[in-house]
Coordinates of C-alpha atoms in Angstrom, one line a residue:
Chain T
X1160 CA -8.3 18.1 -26.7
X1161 CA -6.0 14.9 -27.5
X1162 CA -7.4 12.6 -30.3
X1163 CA -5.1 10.0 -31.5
X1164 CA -6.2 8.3 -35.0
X1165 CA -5.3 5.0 -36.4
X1166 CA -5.8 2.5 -39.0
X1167 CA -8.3 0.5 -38.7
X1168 CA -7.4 -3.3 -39.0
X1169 CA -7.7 -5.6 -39.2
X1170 CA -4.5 -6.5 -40.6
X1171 CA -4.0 -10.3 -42.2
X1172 CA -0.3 -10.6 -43.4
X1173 CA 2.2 -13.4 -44.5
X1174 CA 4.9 -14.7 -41.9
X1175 CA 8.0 -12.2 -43.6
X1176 CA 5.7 -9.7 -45.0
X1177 CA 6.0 -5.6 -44.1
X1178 CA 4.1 -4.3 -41.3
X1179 CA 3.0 -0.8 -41.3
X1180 CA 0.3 1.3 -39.1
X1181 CA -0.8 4.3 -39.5
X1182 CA -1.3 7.1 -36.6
X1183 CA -1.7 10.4 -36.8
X1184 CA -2.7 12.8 -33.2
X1185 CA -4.2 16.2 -32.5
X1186 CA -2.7 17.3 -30.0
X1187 CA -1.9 21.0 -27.5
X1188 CA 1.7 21.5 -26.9
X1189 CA 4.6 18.4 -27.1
X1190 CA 2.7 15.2 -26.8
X1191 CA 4.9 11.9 -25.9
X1192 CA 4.3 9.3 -28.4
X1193 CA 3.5 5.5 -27.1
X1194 CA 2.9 2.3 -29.5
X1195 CA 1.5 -0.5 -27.1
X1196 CA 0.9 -4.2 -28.0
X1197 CA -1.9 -6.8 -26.5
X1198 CA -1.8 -10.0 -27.0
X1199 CA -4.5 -12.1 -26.1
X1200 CA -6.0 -12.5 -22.8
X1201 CA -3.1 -9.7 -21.5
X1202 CA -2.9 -6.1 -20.9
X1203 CA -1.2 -3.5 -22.7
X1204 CA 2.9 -3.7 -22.8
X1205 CA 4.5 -0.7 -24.0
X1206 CA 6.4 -1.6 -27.5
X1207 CA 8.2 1.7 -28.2
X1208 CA 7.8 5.5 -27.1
X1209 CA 9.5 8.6 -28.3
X1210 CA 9.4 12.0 -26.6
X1211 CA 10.7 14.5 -29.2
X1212 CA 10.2 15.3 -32.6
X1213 CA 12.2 13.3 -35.0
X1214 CA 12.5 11.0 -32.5
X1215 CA 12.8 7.6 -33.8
X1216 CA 11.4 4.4 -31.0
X1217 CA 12.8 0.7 -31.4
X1218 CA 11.9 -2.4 -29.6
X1219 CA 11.5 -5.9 -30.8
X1220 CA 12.0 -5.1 -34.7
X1221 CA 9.3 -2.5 -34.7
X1222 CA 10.5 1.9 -35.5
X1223 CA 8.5 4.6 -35.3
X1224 CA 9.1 8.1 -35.9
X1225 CA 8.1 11.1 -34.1
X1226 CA 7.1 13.3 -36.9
X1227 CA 5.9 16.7 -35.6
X1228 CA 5.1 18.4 -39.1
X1229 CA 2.6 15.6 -40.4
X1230 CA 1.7 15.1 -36.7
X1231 CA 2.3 11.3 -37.2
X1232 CA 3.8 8.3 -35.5
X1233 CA 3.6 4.9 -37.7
X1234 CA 5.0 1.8 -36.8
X1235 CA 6.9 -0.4 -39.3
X1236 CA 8.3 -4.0 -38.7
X1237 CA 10.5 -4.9 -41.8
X1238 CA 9.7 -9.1 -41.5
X1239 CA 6.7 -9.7 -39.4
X1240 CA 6.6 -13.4 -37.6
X1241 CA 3.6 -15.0 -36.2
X1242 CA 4.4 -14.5 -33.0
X1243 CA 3.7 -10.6 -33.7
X1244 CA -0.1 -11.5 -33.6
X1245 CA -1.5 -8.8 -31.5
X1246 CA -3.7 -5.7 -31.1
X1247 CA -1.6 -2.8 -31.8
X1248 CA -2.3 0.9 -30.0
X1249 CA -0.6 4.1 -30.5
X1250 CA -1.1 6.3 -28.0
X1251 CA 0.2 10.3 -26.6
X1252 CA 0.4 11.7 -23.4
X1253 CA 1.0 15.4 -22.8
X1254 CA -1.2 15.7 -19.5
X1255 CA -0.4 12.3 -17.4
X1256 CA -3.1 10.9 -19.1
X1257 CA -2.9 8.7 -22.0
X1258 CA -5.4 9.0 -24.9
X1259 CA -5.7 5.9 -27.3
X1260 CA -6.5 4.9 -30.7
X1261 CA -9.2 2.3 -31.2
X1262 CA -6.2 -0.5 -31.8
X1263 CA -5.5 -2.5 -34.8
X1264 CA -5.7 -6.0 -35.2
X1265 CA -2.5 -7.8 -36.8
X1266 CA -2.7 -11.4 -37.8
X1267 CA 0.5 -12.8 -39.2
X1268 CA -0.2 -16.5 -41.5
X1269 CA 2.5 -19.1 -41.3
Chain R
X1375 CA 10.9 -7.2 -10.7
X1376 CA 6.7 -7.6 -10.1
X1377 CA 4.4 -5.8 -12.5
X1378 CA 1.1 -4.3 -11.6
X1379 CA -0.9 -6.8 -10.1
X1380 CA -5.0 -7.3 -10.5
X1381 CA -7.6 -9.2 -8.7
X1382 CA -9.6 -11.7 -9.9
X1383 CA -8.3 -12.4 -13.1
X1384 CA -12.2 -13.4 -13.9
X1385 CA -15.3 -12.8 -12.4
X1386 CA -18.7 -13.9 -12.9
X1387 CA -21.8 -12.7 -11.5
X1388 CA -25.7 -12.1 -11.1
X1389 CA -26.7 -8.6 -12.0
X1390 CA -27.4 -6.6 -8.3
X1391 CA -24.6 -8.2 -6.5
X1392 CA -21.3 -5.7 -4.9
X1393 CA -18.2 -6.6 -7.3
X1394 CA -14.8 -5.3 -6.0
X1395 CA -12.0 -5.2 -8.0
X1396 CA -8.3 -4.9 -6.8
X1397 CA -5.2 -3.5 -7.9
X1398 CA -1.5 -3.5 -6.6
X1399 CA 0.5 -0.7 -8.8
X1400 CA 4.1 -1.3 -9.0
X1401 CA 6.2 -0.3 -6.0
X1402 CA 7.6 3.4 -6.9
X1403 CA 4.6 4.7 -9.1
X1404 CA 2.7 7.3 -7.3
X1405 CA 0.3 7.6 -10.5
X1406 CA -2.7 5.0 -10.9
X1407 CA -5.3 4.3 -13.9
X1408 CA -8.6 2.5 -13.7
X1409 CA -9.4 1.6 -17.6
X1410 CA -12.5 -0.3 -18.8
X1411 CA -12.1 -2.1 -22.4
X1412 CA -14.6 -2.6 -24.5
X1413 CA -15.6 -4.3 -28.1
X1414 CA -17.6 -1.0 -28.6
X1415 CA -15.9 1.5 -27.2
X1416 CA -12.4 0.3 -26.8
X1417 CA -10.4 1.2 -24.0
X1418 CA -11.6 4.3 -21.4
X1419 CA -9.8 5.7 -18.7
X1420 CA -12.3 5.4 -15.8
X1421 CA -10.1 7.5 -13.0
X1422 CA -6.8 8.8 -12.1
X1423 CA -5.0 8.7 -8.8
X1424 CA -2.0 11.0 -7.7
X1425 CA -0.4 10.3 -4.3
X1426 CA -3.2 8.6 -3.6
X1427 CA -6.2 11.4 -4.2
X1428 CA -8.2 10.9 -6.8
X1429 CA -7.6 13.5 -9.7
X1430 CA -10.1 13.2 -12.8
X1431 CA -13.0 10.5 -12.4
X1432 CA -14.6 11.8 -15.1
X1433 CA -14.6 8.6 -16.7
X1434 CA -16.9 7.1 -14.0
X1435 CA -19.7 5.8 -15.9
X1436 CA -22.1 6.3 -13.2
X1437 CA -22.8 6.5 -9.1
X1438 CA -22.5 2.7 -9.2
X1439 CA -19.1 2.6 -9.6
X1440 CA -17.0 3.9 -7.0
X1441 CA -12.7 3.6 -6.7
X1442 CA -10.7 4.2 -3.5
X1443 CA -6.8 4.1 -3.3
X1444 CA -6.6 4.0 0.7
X1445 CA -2.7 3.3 0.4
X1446 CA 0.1 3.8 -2.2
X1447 CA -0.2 -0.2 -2.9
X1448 CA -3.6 -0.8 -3.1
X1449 CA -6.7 0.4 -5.1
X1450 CA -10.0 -1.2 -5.5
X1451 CA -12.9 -0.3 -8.3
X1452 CA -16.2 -1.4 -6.6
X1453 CA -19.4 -1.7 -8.6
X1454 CA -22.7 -1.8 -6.8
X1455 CA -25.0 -3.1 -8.1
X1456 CA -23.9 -4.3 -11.0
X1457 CA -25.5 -4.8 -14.3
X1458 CA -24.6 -6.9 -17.7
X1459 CA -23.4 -3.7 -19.6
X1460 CA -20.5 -3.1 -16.6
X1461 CA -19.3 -7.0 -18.5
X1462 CA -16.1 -5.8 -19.7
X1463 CA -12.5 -5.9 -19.4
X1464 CA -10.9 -3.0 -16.3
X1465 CA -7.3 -3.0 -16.1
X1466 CA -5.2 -0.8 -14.1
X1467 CA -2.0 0.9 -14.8
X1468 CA 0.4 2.6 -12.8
X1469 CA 3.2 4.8 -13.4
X1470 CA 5.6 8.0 -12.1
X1471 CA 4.3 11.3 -12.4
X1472 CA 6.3 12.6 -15.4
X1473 CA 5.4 12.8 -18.6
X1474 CA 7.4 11.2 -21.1
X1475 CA 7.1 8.0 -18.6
X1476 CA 4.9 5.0 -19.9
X1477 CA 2.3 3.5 -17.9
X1478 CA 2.2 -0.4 -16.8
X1479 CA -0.8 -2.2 -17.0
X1480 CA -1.8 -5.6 -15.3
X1481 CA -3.3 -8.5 -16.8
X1482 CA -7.1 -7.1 -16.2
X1483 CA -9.9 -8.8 -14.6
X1484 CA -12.6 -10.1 -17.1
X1485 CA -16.1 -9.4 -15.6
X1486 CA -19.0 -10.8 -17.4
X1487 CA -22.3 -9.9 -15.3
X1488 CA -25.4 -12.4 -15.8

């Protein structure tokens, strides 16, 4: 079945500092790849997706690359702000269904 | 344009009592998701809709939850009776039905049962 694995937070950074999450999948076939964000007291927004291998998704700052041969989708931000405070989920999708990590907290210090 | 929509945004309640939860998926999506999150166990995907007819409900914890999509607007998760452990975050999420599409979630109700 589909598993999707991630780094468990959470995550304290400076305002500035670099961001980077870790998520690998298991997965049957050609998985889309999803990174959603939750800020609090909201539901999920999709961040950035990618469909393809070496895909790379951008939104906001944030890249992630669809990396077939490691089976691996991390998420970078280069200069994280405050406002980037959230519960971060990668997730794949290769059935209509989505299958989710457990979510990383990110807290970003002024 | 208007995002998925979700009813209450909170509920509380005594444990026994009929909770109804509602759901308006965006206009154009013909897929919809029932998902319950959870300190513990994060987020689960309770059922899946298609068209309307409900496809996996696998998730379902148990016969005292129940979910009916009698239209493609509206859905409603109904939990009878409830009990404290069903206190938990259920959002829905619609989408189209193709693949490399994303799915849209509302804002979630918060249930806390007493």
């Amino acid at each position: 079945g589909n598993s999707v694995t991630q780094m468990e937070g959470p995550v304290t950074l400076s305002e500035e500092a670099f961001l980077t999450i870790n998520c690998t999948y298991t997965a049957t076939g050609y998985p889309s790849l999803f990174w959603y964000v939750q800020y609090p007291g909201e539901g999920l927004q999709l961040l950035l997706k990618a469909t393809k291998a070496d895909d790379k998704g951008s939104n906001k700052g944030f890249e992630a690359t669809y990396r077939k041969e490691t089976t691996s989708f991390h998420l970078e931000k280069g200069s994280v702000q405050v406002s980037d405070s959230a519960v971060y989920f990668c997730a794949l999708t290769n059935d209509y269904k989505l299958s989710f990590g457990a979510g990383t907290t990110v807290t970003v210090r002024a | 344009d208007a995002g998925v929509i979700q009813s209450p945004r909170h509920e509380v309640t005594e444990m026994g009592q009929e909770v109804t939860l509602r759901c308006k998926p965006i206009s154009g999506h013909n897929s919809l998701f029932w998902y319950r999150q959870t300190m513990m166990r994060g987020l689960e995907l309770l059922i899946y809709f298609n068209n309307n007819v409900p496809i996996d409900d696998s998730g379902m914890p148990e016969d005292r939850f129940s979910a009916k999509m009698p239209n493609a607007s509206f859905s409603t998760l109904k939990i009878q009776p409830s009990e404290p452990r069903d206190s938990a975050v259920y959002f829905c999420a619609s989408s189209t039905r193709q693949e490399s599409q994303p799915q849209h979630f509302g804002d979630g109700t918060r249930l806390s049962i007493l």
